[in-house]
mmCIF file of C-alpha atoms in Angstrom:
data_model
loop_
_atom_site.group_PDB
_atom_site.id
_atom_site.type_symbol
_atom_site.label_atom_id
_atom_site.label_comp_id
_atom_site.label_asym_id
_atom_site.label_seq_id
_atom_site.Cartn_x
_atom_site.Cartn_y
_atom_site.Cartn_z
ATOM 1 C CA UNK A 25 2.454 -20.958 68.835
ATOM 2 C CA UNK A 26 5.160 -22.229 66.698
ATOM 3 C CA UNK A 27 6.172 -18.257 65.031
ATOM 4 C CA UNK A 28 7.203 -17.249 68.939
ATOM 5 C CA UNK A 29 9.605 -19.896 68.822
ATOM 6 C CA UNK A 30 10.689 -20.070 65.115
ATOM 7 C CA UNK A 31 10.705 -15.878 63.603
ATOM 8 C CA UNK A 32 11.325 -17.190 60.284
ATOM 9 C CA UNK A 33 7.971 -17.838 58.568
ATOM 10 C CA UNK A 34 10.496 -19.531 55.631
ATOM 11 C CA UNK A 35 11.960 -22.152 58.484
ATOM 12 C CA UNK A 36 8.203 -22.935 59.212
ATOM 13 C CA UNK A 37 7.240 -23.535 56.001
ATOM 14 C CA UNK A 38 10.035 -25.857 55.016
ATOM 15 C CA UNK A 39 9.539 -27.325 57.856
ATOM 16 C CA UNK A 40 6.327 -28.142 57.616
ATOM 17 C CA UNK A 41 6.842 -28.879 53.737
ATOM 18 C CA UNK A 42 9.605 -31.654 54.876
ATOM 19 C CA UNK A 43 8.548 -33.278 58.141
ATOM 20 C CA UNK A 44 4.810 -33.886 58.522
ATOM 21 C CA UNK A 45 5.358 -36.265 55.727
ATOM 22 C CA UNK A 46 8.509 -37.394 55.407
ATOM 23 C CA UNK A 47 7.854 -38.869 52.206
ATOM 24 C CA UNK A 48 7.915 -35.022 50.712
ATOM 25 C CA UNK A 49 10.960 -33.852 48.511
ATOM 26 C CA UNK A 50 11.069 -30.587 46.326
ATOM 27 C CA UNK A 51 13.253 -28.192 44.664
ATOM 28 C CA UNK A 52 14.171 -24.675 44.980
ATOM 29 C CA UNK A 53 12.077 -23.317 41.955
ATOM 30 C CA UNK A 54 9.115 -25.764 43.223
ATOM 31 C CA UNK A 55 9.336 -24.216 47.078
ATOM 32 C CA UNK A 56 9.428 -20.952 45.242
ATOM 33 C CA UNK A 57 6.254 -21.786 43.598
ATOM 34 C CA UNK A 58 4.056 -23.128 46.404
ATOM 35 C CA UNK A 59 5.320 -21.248 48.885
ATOM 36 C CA UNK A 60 4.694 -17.798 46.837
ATOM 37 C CA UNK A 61 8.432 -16.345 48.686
ATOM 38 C CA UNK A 62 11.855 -15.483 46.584
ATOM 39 C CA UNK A 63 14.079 -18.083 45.669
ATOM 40 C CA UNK A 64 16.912 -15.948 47.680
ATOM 41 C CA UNK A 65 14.717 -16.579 51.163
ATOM 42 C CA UNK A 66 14.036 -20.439 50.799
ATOM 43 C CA UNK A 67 17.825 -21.186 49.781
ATOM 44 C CA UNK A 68 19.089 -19.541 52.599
ATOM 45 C CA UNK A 69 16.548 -21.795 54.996
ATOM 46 C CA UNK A 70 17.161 -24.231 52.671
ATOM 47 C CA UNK A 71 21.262 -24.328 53.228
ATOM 48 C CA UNK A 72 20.792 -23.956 56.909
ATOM 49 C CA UNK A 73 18.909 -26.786 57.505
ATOM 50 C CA UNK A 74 20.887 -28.915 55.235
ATOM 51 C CA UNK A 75 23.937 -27.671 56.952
ATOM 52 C CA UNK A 76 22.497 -29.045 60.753
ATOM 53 C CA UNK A 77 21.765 -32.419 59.067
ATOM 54 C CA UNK A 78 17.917 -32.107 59.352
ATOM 55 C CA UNK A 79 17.692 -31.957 55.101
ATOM 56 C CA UNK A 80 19.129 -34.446 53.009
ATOM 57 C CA UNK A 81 19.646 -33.266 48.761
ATOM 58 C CA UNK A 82 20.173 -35.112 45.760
ATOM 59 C CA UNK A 83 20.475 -34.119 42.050
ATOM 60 C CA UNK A 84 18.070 -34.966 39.147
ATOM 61 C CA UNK A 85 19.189 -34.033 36.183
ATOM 62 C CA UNK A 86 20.062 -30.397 36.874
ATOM 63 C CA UNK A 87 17.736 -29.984 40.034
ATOM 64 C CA UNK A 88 18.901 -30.129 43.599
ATOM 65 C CA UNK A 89 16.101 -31.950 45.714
ATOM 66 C CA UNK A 90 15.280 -31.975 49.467
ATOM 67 C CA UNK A 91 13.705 -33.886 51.592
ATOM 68 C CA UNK A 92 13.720 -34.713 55.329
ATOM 69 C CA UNK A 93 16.793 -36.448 56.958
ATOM 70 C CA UNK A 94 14.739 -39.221 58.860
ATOM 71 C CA UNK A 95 17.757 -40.654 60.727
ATOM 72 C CA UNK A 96 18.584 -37.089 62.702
ATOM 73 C CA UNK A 97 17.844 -37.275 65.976
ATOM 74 C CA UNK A 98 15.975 -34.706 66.232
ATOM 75 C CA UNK A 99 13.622 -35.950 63.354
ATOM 76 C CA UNK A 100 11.044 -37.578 65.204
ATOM 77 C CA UNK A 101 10.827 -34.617 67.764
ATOM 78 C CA UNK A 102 9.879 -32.225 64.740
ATOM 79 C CA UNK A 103 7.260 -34.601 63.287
ATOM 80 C CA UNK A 104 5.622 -34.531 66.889
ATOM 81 C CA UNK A 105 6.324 -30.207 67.197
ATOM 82 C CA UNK A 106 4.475 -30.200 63.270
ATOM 83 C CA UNK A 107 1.576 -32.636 64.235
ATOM 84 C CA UNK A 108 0.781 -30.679 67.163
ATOM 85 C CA UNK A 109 1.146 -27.070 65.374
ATOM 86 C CA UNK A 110 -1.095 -28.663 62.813
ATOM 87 C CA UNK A 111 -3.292 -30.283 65.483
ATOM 88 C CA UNK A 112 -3.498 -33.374 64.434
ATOM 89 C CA UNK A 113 -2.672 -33.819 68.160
ATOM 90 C CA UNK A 114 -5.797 -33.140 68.891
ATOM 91 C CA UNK A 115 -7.967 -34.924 66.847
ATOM 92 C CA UNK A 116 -6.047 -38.142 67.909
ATOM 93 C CA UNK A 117 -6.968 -37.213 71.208
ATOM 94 C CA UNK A 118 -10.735 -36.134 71.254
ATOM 95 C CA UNK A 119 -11.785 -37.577 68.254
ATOM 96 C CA UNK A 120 -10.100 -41.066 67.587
ATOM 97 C CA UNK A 121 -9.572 -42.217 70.587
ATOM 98 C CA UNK A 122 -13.017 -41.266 71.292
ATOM 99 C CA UNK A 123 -14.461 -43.283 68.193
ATOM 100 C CA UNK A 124 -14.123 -46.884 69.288
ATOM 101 C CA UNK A 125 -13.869 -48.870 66.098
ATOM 102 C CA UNK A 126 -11.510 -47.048 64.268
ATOM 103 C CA UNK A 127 -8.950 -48.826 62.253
ATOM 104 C CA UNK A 128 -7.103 -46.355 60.663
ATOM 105 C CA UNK A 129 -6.677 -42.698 60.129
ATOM 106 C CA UNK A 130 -5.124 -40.738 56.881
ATOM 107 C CA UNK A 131 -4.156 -37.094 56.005
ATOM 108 C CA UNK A 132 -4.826 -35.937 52.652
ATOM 109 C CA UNK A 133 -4.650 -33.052 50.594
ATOM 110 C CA UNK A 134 -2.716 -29.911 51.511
ATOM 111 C CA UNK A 135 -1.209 -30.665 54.955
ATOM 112 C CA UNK A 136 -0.086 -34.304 53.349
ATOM 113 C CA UNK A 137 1.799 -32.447 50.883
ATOM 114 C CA UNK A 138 3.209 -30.003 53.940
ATOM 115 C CA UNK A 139 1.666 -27.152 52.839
ATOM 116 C CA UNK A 140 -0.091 -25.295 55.622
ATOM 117 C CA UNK A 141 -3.849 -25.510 55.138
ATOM 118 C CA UNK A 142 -6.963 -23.972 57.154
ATOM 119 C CA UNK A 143 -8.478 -27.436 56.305
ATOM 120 C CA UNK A 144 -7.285 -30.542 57.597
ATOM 121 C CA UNK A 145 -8.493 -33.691 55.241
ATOM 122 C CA UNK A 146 -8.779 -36.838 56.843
ATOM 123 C CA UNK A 147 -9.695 -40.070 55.873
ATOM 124 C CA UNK A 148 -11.715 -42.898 58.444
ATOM 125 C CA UNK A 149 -10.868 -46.483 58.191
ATOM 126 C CA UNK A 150 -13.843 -48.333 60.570
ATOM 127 C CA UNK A 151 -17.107 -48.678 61.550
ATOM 128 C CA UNK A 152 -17.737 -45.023 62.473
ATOM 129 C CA UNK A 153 -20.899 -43.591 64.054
ATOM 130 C CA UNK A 154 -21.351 -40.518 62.306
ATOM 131 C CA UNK A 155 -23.373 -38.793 64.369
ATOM 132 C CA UNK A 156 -20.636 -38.729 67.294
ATOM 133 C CA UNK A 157 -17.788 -37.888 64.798
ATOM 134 C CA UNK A 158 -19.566 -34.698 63.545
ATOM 135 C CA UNK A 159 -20.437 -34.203 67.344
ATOM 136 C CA UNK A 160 -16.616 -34.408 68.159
ATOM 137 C CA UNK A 161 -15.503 -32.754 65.062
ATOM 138 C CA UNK A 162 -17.272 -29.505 65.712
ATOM 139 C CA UNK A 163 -15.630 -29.410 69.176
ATOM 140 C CA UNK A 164 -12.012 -29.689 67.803
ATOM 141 C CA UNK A 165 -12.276 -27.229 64.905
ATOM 142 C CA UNK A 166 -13.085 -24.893 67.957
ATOM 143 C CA UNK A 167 -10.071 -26.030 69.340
ATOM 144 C CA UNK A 168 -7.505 -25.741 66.547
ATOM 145 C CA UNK A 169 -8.866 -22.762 64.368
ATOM 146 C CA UNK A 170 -8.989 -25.271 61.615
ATOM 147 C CA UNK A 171 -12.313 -26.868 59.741
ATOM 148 C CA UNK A 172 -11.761 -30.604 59.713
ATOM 149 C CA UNK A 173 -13.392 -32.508 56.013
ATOM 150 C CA UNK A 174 -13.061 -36.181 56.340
ATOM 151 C CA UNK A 175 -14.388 -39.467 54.214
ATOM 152 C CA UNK A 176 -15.526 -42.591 56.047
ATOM 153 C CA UNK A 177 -14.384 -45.854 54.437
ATOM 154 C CA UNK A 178 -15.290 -49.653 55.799
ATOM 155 C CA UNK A 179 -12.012 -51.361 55.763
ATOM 156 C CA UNK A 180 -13.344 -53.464 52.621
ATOM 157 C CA UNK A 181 -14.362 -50.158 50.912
ATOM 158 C CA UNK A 182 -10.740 -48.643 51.596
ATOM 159 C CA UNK A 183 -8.914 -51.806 49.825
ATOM 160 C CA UNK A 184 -11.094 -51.331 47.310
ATOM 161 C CA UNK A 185 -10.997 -48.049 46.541
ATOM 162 C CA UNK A 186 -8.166 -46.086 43.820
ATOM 163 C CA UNK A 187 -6.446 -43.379 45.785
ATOM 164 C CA UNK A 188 -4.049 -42.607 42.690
ATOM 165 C CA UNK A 189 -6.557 -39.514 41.912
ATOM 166 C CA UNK A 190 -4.808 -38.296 44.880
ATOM 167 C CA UNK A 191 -1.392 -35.867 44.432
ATOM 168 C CA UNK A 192 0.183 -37.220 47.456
ATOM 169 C CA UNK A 193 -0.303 -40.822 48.594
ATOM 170 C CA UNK A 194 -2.242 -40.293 51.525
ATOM 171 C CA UNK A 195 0.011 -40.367 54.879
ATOM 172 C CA UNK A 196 -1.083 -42.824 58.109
ATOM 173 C CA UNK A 197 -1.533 -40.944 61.092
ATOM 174 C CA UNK A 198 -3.512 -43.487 63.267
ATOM 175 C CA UNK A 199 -3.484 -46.736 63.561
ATOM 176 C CA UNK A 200 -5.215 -49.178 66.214
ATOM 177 C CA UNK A 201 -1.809 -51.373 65.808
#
């Protein structure tokens, strides 16, 4: 969906890297690395979107780092265009809202850190029939050509529970608030 719009698979990349999670910053060599492309490429992506405003930089110690310019306009358009070419859309729709007692929901692992995944790792917060959520599940992988792992966590559980074994903090992207 997104690649007839956006030709650059680069652009796509960085901008999934930098605006599912906002939170995200990395350097050219680091891009370079996860990304598996030439430096050359990701600079040039890297330049223009700095350029329109939608990538902020900073220096540490001899490293330029980006990360997503949250006060563009266009910012919070993005995140939505990204959560929907992810599909996260989706399971808001037919799976959350579907739930009941959810509290909260959380992206983990490779999406969280923008990198574009087959699997989509989410985390529960509720009292979660799990039954129906498998049942609902099943019909949005269908949906969104992606499998869908999850955890289930009371909200007790949750507080309790160390998520620094985790690379990236894990990102909110439900809440019944």
């Amino acid at each position: 969906m997104i690649e007839t719009l956006i030709s650059s698979k680069t652009r796509i990349k960085l901008l999934l890297k930098f605006f599912l999670n906002s939170k995200n910053s990395s350097y050219l060599r680091g891009l370079e690395g996860e990304f598996g492309e030439s430096t050359n490429s990701i600079r040039i992506e890297l330049k223009r979107l700095e350029n329109a405003g939608m990538l902020k930089s900073f220096l540490k110690g001899n490293k330029k780092f980006f990360h997503a310019n949250t006060t563009h306009p266009l910012f919070g358009d993005i995140h939505n265009i990204i959560l929907k070419y992810v599909g996260i859309d989706h399971i808001i729709e037919k799976v959350v809202n579907r739930l009941g007692d959810v509290e909260r929901v959380y992206l983990v692992g490779d999406l969280s850190k923008g990198l574009d995944s087959k699997i989509i790792d989410l985390i529960f917060i509720g009292n979660i029939d799990k039954e129906y959520l498998i049942n609902l599940i099943d019909k949005v992988e269908k949906m969104i050509s992606r499998k869908i792992r999850y955890l289930i966590y009371t909200d007790k559980e949750f507080k309790n529970e160390d998520f620094t074994s985790f690379e990236t903090e894990p990102l909110l992207v439900w809440t019944k608030d």
